[in-house]
């Protein structure tokens, strides 16, 4: 038996998918999967002036990378297709006509110049021009509410431009329910008569959205807060058609990391983080926008981060698999207020997820980086390196800077480290260490460590006096994993060679 829960993600293909849009898709996906429902992708491409050719494929690729693929949509399980609004435009006129017949809509022939005149005239009087019950039937505006049927038909036959406007009811109090925000009260007298249909044969978002949600049997409309002002019109449209309205839930905005307002691409450019899931190339300008995938973020870390922007599980838990998110997600725990985006927290999530990846998996991601550096080693060797350095990494791309000394001798030495580690007797100390290293036959971490530490203790030398210059010789800096692990990994000959070079270079 098919679940009755059906949700949709309905982006416009006007450019790359912003992470705010991804979060909307994610919350729809989680809600659908929790209730055994269907997640629909519908492409709302009625605005042909802003249409971008590669944007739809980008949306599909982004959802797939995030591991939240749609169940129904363009080219996939087209049960209620087509799923591109541009391919459904013939049916919208039929529904616009139904509204006219029922007295819920009317033709308006006002030119843009006429409307501009009215706006300016109102501004001069300190008023705001609204096309609604105030003026739609007073004869100042040109519409089918004041014209005869014959006059209307003559204008249409003559090819005059027109729009079809919704006739907002007068003197009504509209009580609406939002699953997140509760009861919302609106006086219909404050609403304008929105355009539903244009004479170019294309519907506006409002008409197409309602018709498609009804025909696709959408039960819950989960969308961004920016659509909240459209909710009264949409509720009234359902009433006008005599259809049962879906349940509405308006998600809070994702806010800038600093300052006020909605997160934008400009914020990412300014502060150095991506705002799109995948890298995007504008085919017209050639401009490239950074993506989380290409910047080295794991998809599961990215999704985990997004889920907690505006929603909380009611516990202290922060790390969730997608399956766990599905189990615990609840619209009642979505916040009404905006959620501030944090680049630092996003990096923290990626670091946490990196630690959960197996050494084998991370090694496969590291090998291409090593190839670009012109170096290669046995896969088991690389895996061992990864195990020693991964806890200090945020991204796999950090691996090289954390482990280059496992693959090549240092070509320079950190100046601050040199000042700290090199003393008057360092040359003698390192020469003794060379002798100790040469004396170890079974060359293991434990044996090298025991040999050098025993010598330090028996000669009552400070550990730092030996270990700091030794690390500097091997790594080129005073950082990295256990020195004796490094020595075993690079081998006896390379260890001696590096110490000798450090003595020659620094002492």
XYZ file of C-alpha atoms in Angstrom:
507
model
C 0.000 0.000 0.000
C 1.417 3.406 -0.975
C 2.088 5.855 1.841
C -0.053 8.963 1.776
C 2.911 11.185 2.674
C 4.210 13.004 -0.402
C 6.588 15.970 -0.288
C 8.330 17.892 -3.021
C 11.468 19.925 -3.505
C 10.750 22.475 -6.215
C 13.797 24.578 -7.125
C 14.065 26.989 -10.028
C 16.946 26.201 -12.430
C 18.340 29.720 -12.364
C 21.839 28.858 -11.104
C 23.646 26.603 -8.631
C 21.751 25.179 -5.663
C 22.499 27.233 -2.534
C 22.985 25.318 0.729
C 19.706 26.844 1.927
C 18.011 24.979 -0.899
C 19.908 21.798 -0.054
C 18.679 22.041 3.533
C 15.089 22.415 2.283
C 15.579 19.300 0.152
C 17.123 17.474 3.116
C 14.266 18.267 5.498
C 11.757 17.147 2.866
C 13.752 13.946 2.334
C 14.030 13.195 6.079
C 10.311 13.813 6.633
C 9.339 11.604 3.698
C 11.638 8.740 4.673
C 10.626 8.846 8.330
C 6.988 8.368 7.334
C 7.636 5.912 4.498
C 6.634 8.565 2.006
C 7.749 9.855 -1.401
C 10.258 12.622 -2.113
C 9.459 14.400 -5.388
C 11.705 16.713 -7.418
C 9.823 19.242 -9.499
C 11.688 21.760 -11.653
C 9.917 25.120 -11.552
C 11.244 26.637 -14.773
C 8.386 28.967 -15.667
C 10.702 32.000 -15.473
C 12.408 31.462 -18.812
C 14.251 34.809 -18.626
C 16.402 33.524 -15.742
C 16.682 29.896 -16.911
C 20.234 28.465 -16.867
C 20.819 25.433 -19.074
C 23.086 23.379 -16.776
C 21.304 24.248 -13.529
C 18.836 21.337 -13.550
C 21.572 18.729 -13.922
C 23.496 20.486 -11.164
C 20.488 20.120 -8.843
C 20.217 16.391 -9.591
C 23.971 15.861 -9.150
C 23.943 17.778 -5.867
C 21.099 15.710 -4.413
C 22.846 12.506 -5.464
C 26.167 13.596 -3.920
C 24.345 14.424 -0.687
C 22.825 10.923 -0.785
C 19.271 12.317 -0.759
C 18.110 11.336 -4.266
C 14.533 12.018 -5.327
C 12.001 9.182 -5.713
C 9.994 10.854 -8.478
C 11.074 13.571 -10.855
C 12.376 14.307 -14.348
C 13.271 11.014 -15.994
C 12.561 8.936 -12.890
C 9.300 7.214 -11.885
C 7.215 9.801 -13.734
C 3.954 8.809 -12.089
C 2.533 12.342 -12.142
C 4.815 13.824 -14.812
C 6.026 15.723 -16.541
C 7.963 17.237 -13.646
C 9.243 20.320 -15.445
C 6.697 23.120 -15.290
C 7.658 24.357 -18.753
C 6.384 21.016 -20.094
C 3.084 21.423 -18.213
C 2.222 24.975 -19.289
C -0.766 23.944 -21.448
C -2.717 22.745 -18.427
C -2.345 25.930 -16.345
C -4.613 28.034 -18.607
C -7.406 25.561 -17.973
C -7.152 26.143 -14.230
C -6.865 29.919 -14.628
C -10.087 29.802 -16.661
C -11.782 27.782 -13.924
C -10.973 30.529 -11.426
C -12.393 33.177 -13.756
C -15.585 31.152 -14.233
C -15.951 30.767 -10.472
C -15.404 34.482 -9.869
C -12.072 34.009 -8.112
C -9.963 35.627 -10.843
C -10.213 38.271 -13.550
C -8.463 39.602 -16.639
C -6.404 42.773 -16.184
C -5.253 44.773 -19.221
C -3.343 47.536 -17.444
C -0.043 48.352 -19.149
C 3.168 48.634 -17.159
C 3.121 52.366 -17.881
C -0.380 52.710 -16.417
C 0.612 50.790 -13.295
C 3.756 52.922 -12.904
C 1.565 56.033 -13.109
C -0.672 54.767 -10.310
C 2.323 53.843 -8.133
C 3.932 57.270 -8.540
C 0.628 59.010 -7.975
C 0.159 57.141 -4.708
C 3.744 57.835 -3.623
C 3.205 61.566 -4.126
C 0.259 61.314 -1.727
C 2.310 59.342 0.789
C 0.433 56.128 0.027
C 1.334 52.673 -1.302
C -0.405 51.443 -4.435
C -1.974 47.998 -4.009
C -3.972 46.361 -6.802
C -6.885 44.923 -4.815
C -10.406 45.638 -3.499
C -9.498 49.319 -2.940
C -9.372 50.117 -6.619
C -10.052 47.112 -8.858
C -13.686 48.033 -9.527
C -13.562 51.823 -9.442
C -12.913 52.285 -13.153
C -9.371 53.614 -12.805
C -7.910 50.199 -13.639
C -8.618 48.279 -16.833
C -9.939 44.805 -16.026
C -12.807 42.426 -16.613
C -14.478 43.504 -13.370
C -15.392 46.837 -14.969
C -15.482 45.877 -18.657
C -18.304 43.971 -20.357
C -17.713 40.410 -21.559
C -17.776 41.715 -25.126
C -15.131 44.359 -24.396
C -12.917 41.771 -22.692
C -13.175 39.387 -25.636
C -12.458 42.189 -28.112
C -9.266 43.076 -26.255
C -8.140 39.423 -26.153
C -8.969 38.939 -29.853
C -7.053 42.123 -30.696
C -3.971 40.638 -29.062
C -3.788 43.088 -26.173
C -1.450 42.022 -23.399
C -3.200 40.893 -20.269
C -2.656 39.055 -17.017
C -5.067 37.024 -14.954
C -5.200 38.230 -11.356
C -6.543 36.462 -8.298
C -9.558 38.215 -6.790
C -8.679 38.345 -3.121
C -11.807 38.277 -0.939
C -12.637 41.431 1.005
C -13.150 41.802 4.757
C -12.131 38.275 5.704
C -9.871 37.099 8.525
C -7.755 34.196 7.374
C -6.590 31.722 10.043
C -3.838 29.422 8.782
C -1.752 26.750 10.440
C 1.973 26.285 9.972
C 3.498 23.065 11.315
C 6.463 25.045 12.689
C 4.982 28.457 13.511
C 1.503 27.516 14.672
C -1.550 29.675 13.880
C -1.039 32.638 11.558
C -3.720 35.313 11.249
C -4.050 37.565 8.170
C -6.634 40.155 7.183
C -7.413 39.673 3.482
C -7.847 43.431 2.990
C -4.063 43.784 3.338
C -3.365 41.433 0.425
C -2.930 42.425 -3.205
C -4.462 40.634 -6.177
C -1.453 38.637 -7.364
C -0.898 37.819 -11.018
C -1.586 34.132 -11.704
C -1.202 33.933 -15.463
C 0.483 36.015 -18.159
C -0.507 36.522 -21.769
C 2.732 34.859 -22.912
C 1.119 31.545 -21.943
C 3.158 31.041 -18.774
C 1.713 30.877 -15.267
C 3.325 32.629 -12.334
C 4.795 30.596 -9.514
C 1.621 30.931 -7.466
C -0.775 29.250 -9.890
C 1.630 26.597 -11.183
C 2.740 25.724 -7.671
C -0.777 25.131 -6.372
C -2.000 23.228 -9.440
C 1.059 20.976 -9.483
C 0.996 20.278 -5.749
C -2.654 19.269 -6.075
C -2.197 17.103 -9.172
C 0.929 15.462 -7.729
C -0.966 14.735 -4.487
C 1.526 16.603 -2.302
C 0.506 16.286 1.349
C 3.116 18.526 3.010
C 4.716 21.669 1.621
C 8.028 22.132 3.453
C 9.792 25.204 2.111
C 11.850 28.242 3.072
C 10.664 31.125 5.222
C 10.836 33.455 2.218
C 7.599 31.844 0.950
C 5.681 32.625 4.147
C 4.158 35.854 2.683
C 2.739 33.729 -0.166
C 0.960 31.339 2.177
C -2.321 33.358 2.408
C -2.673 33.432 -1.383
C -1.922 29.726 -1.651
C -4.435 28.834 1.059
C -7.035 31.001 -0.695
C -6.292 29.350 -4.032
C -6.989 25.921 -2.539
C -10.248 27.296 -1.188
C -11.108 28.808 -4.577
C -10.575 25.498 -6.375
C -12.414 23.568 -3.676
C -9.351 21.413 -3.000
C -7.970 20.193 0.306
C -4.799 22.142 1.095
C -1.590 20.368 2.103
C 0.009 21.045 5.474
C 2.523 23.889 5.361
C 5.862 24.201 7.153
C 8.154 27.184 6.597
C 11.804 26.631 7.504
C 13.900 29.365 9.146
C 16.568 31.201 7.190
C 20.241 30.243 7.262
C 21.922 33.413 8.481
C 25.322 34.995 7.838
C 28.184 33.933 10.152
C 28.666 37.591 11.118
C 26.190 40.433 10.984
C 22.539 40.160 10.078
C 20.656 38.723 7.148
C 20.442 35.675 4.945
C 23.611 33.758 4.030
C 24.725 34.590 0.498
C 27.447 33.692 -1.978
C 29.048 37.046 -1.187
C 29.508 35.945 2.444
C 31.287 32.807 1.302
C 33.537 34.728 -1.073
C 34.370 37.263 1.628
C 35.031 34.805 4.463
C 36.493 31.974 2.396
C 33.974 29.143 2.430
C 31.651 27.628 -0.215
C 27.888 28.117 -0.200
C 27.150 25.519 -2.895
C 27.320 21.725 -2.517
C 29.247 21.218 -5.778
C 31.591 23.416 -7.749
C 29.669 25.384 -10.349
C 30.809 26.950 -13.601
C 28.648 29.662 -15.072
C 28.482 28.735 -18.753
C 27.849 32.336 -19.768
C 30.547 34.133 -17.771
C 32.964 31.273 -17.103
C 32.981 32.174 -13.400
C 33.644 29.221 -11.090
C 32.012 28.982 -7.657
C 33.509 26.712 -5.025
C 31.708 23.583 -3.857
C 31.814 21.593 -0.626
C 32.640 18.395 -2.492
C 35.620 19.866 -4.337
C 36.814 21.658 -1.184
C 37.238 18.258 0.430
C 34.170 17.956 2.642
C 32.555 14.560 3.090
C 28.934 14.422 1.959
C 27.799 12.854 5.255
C 29.550 15.578 7.278
C 27.982 18.274 5.093
C 24.507 16.778 5.544
C 24.972 16.350 9.302
C 25.968 20.018 9.573
C 22.973 21.172 7.500
C 20.505 19.082 9.499
C 21.415 20.949 12.686
C 20.908 24.374 11.117
C 17.455 25.241 12.362
C 16.596 21.813 13.800
C 17.682 20.104 16.990
C 17.129 16.544 18.187
C 16.352 17.554 21.770
C 19.522 15.856 23.030
C 23.238 16.691 23.240
C 24.012 14.390 20.311
C 25.601 16.169 17.344
C 26.852 13.393 15.093
C 24.178 11.512 13.150
C 24.219 9.127 10.237
C 21.605 9.799 7.575
C 19.646 6.804 8.835
C 19.684 8.190 12.383
C 18.522 11.584 11.120
C 15.587 9.900 9.394
C 14.620 8.177 12.650
C 14.744 11.252 14.892
C 13.689 14.057 12.533
C 10.559 15.922 13.628
C 9.146 19.167 12.212
C 8.090 20.122 15.733
C 11.769 20.516 16.624
C 12.466 22.926 13.769
C 13.166 26.435 15.051
C 11.097 29.485 14.122
C 14.139 31.779 14.230
C 17.051 31.861 11.795
C 20.097 29.628 12.233
C 23.542 31.238 12.061
C 25.947 29.425 9.760
C 29.389 28.660 11.210
C 32.318 27.789 8.886
C 34.311 26.648 11.943
C 31.565 24.248 13.038
C 31.325 22.923 9.487
C 35.047 22.133 9.566
C 34.596 20.478 12.960
C 31.964 18.170 11.492
C 34.289 17.234 8.659
C 37.107 16.481 11.100
C 34.819 14.259 13.173
C 33.736 12.331 10.101
C 37.295 11.994 8.841
C 38.205 10.217 12.089
C 35.420 7.684 11.515
C 36.692 6.724 8.052
C 38.830 3.605 7.817
C 42.559 3.979 7.121
C 41.999 1.964 3.957
C 39.295 4.342 2.704
C 41.404 7.422 3.489
C 44.438 5.868 1.832
C 42.524 5.517 -1.429
C 41.692 9.224 -1.219
C 45.303 10.142 -0.395
C 46.980 8.181 -3.208
C 45.882 10.612 -5.996
C 47.331 13.502 -3.955
C 50.630 11.665 -3.611
C 50.645 10.955 -7.336
C 50.319 14.679 -8.048
C 53.267 15.263 -5.728
C 55.289 12.833 -7.807
C 55.747 10.314 -5.041
C 54.504 6.786 -4.474
C 54.851 4.096 -1.856
C 53.429 0.703 -1.083
C 49.737 0.998 -0.163
C 50.311 -0.577 3.249
C 53.007 2.018 3.950
C 50.621 4.849 3.028
C 47.908 3.276 5.179
C 50.285 3.284 8.154
C 51.129 6.941 7.507
C 47.432 7.797 7.413
C 46.835 6.051 10.729
C 49.560 8.157 12.350
C 48.493 11.594 11.100
C 44.739 11.547 10.455
C 43.698 12.721 13.932
C 45.310 16.113 13.223
C 43.616 16.532 9.827
C 40.381 18.326 8.951
C 40.525 17.373 5.265
C 42.280 14.658 3.295
C 44.037 17.540 1.530
C 45.764 18.247 4.880
C 47.510 14.875 4.763
C 50.463 16.009 2.653
C 51.455 18.893 4.932
C 51.109 16.545 7.911
C 53.075 13.681 6.406
C 55.393 14.856 3.613
C 58.431 13.850 5.723
C 57.338 10.204 5.467
C 57.952 10.423 1.718
C 60.855 12.859 1.371
C 63.587 14.410 3.469
C 62.940 17.964 4.646
C 64.289 20.596 2.259
C 64.238 23.335 4.881
C 63.965 23.752 8.636
C 61.451 25.874 10.545
C 63.308 28.929 11.859
C 61.502 29.091 15.217
C 62.089 25.360 15.714
C 65.811 25.757 14.957
C 66.183 28.493 17.595
C 64.362 26.343 20.124
C 66.039 23.006 19.412
C 69.655 23.799 18.509
C 72.074 24.277 21.429
C 75.854 24.409 21.720
C 76.143 20.642 22.289
C 73.501 19.565 19.734
C 76.079 18.372 17.198
C 77.628 15.985 19.722
C 74.180 14.779 20.799
C 73.093 14.015 17.218
C 76.361 12.270 16.393
C 75.768 10.008 19.395
C 72.216 9.346 18.178
C 73.610 8.271 14.772
C 75.774 5.726 16.527
C 72.838 4.464 18.553
C 70.659 4.089 15.459
C 73.410 2.169 13.674
C 73.662 -0.201 16.644
C 70.047 -1.351 16.462
C 69.812 -4.599 14.507
C 66.124 -5.496 14.774
C 64.957 -2.084 13.550
C 61.556 -1.635 15.203
C 59.926 1.341 16.905
C 60.261 -0.327 20.298
C 63.933 -1.283 19.904
C 65.016 2.139 18.637
C 63.031 3.830 21.400
C 64.533 1.635 24.138
C 68.063 2.141 22.842
C 67.901 5.940 22.639
C 65.892 6.439 25.845
C 68.214 4.171 27.824
C 71.188 6.227 26.628
C 69.430 9.485 27.590
C 68.589 8.196 31.090
C 72.020 6.663 31.756
C 73.777 9.875 30.690
C 71.316 12.054 32.624
C 70.537 14.198 29.597
C 67.295 16.155 29.315
C 64.886 14.454 26.889
C 64.168 17.726 25.092
C 67.880 18.254 24.392
C 67.847 15.036 22.337
C 64.325 14.640 21.058
C 63.794 18.182 19.742
C 66.836 18.288 17.421
C 66.167 14.680 16.403
C 62.587 15.536 15.393
C 63.813 18.677 13.634
C 66.304 16.595 11.633
C 63.676 14.067 10.582
C 60.676 16.350 10.009
C 62.072 19.846 9.484
C 59.804 21.130 12.275
C 58.816 20.338 15.845
C 55.611 18.536 14.940
C 54.342 15.204 13.743
C 53.604 11.805 15.277
C 55.886 9.813 17.576
C 59.554 10.236 16.555
C 60.301 6.530 16.900
C 57.332 5.642 14.665
C 58.808 7.981 12.058
C 62.252 6.379 12.397
C 60.902 2.871 11.854
C 58.791 4.013 8.886
C 61.575 5.790 6.974
C 64.204 3.168 7.893
C 67.737 3.138 9.303
C 69.606 4.527 6.281
C 67.204 7.405 5.701
C 67.187 8.259 9.423
C 70.983 8.474 9.505
C 71.064 10.441 6.259
C 68.610 13.052 7.580
C 70.493 13.476 10.882
C 73.754 13.900 8.999
C 72.211 16.487 6.704
C 70.859 18.424 9.688
C 74.286 18.459 11.322
C 75.844 19.660 8.063
C 73.169 22.308 7.449
C 72.475 23.643 10.954
C 75.606 23.050 13.002
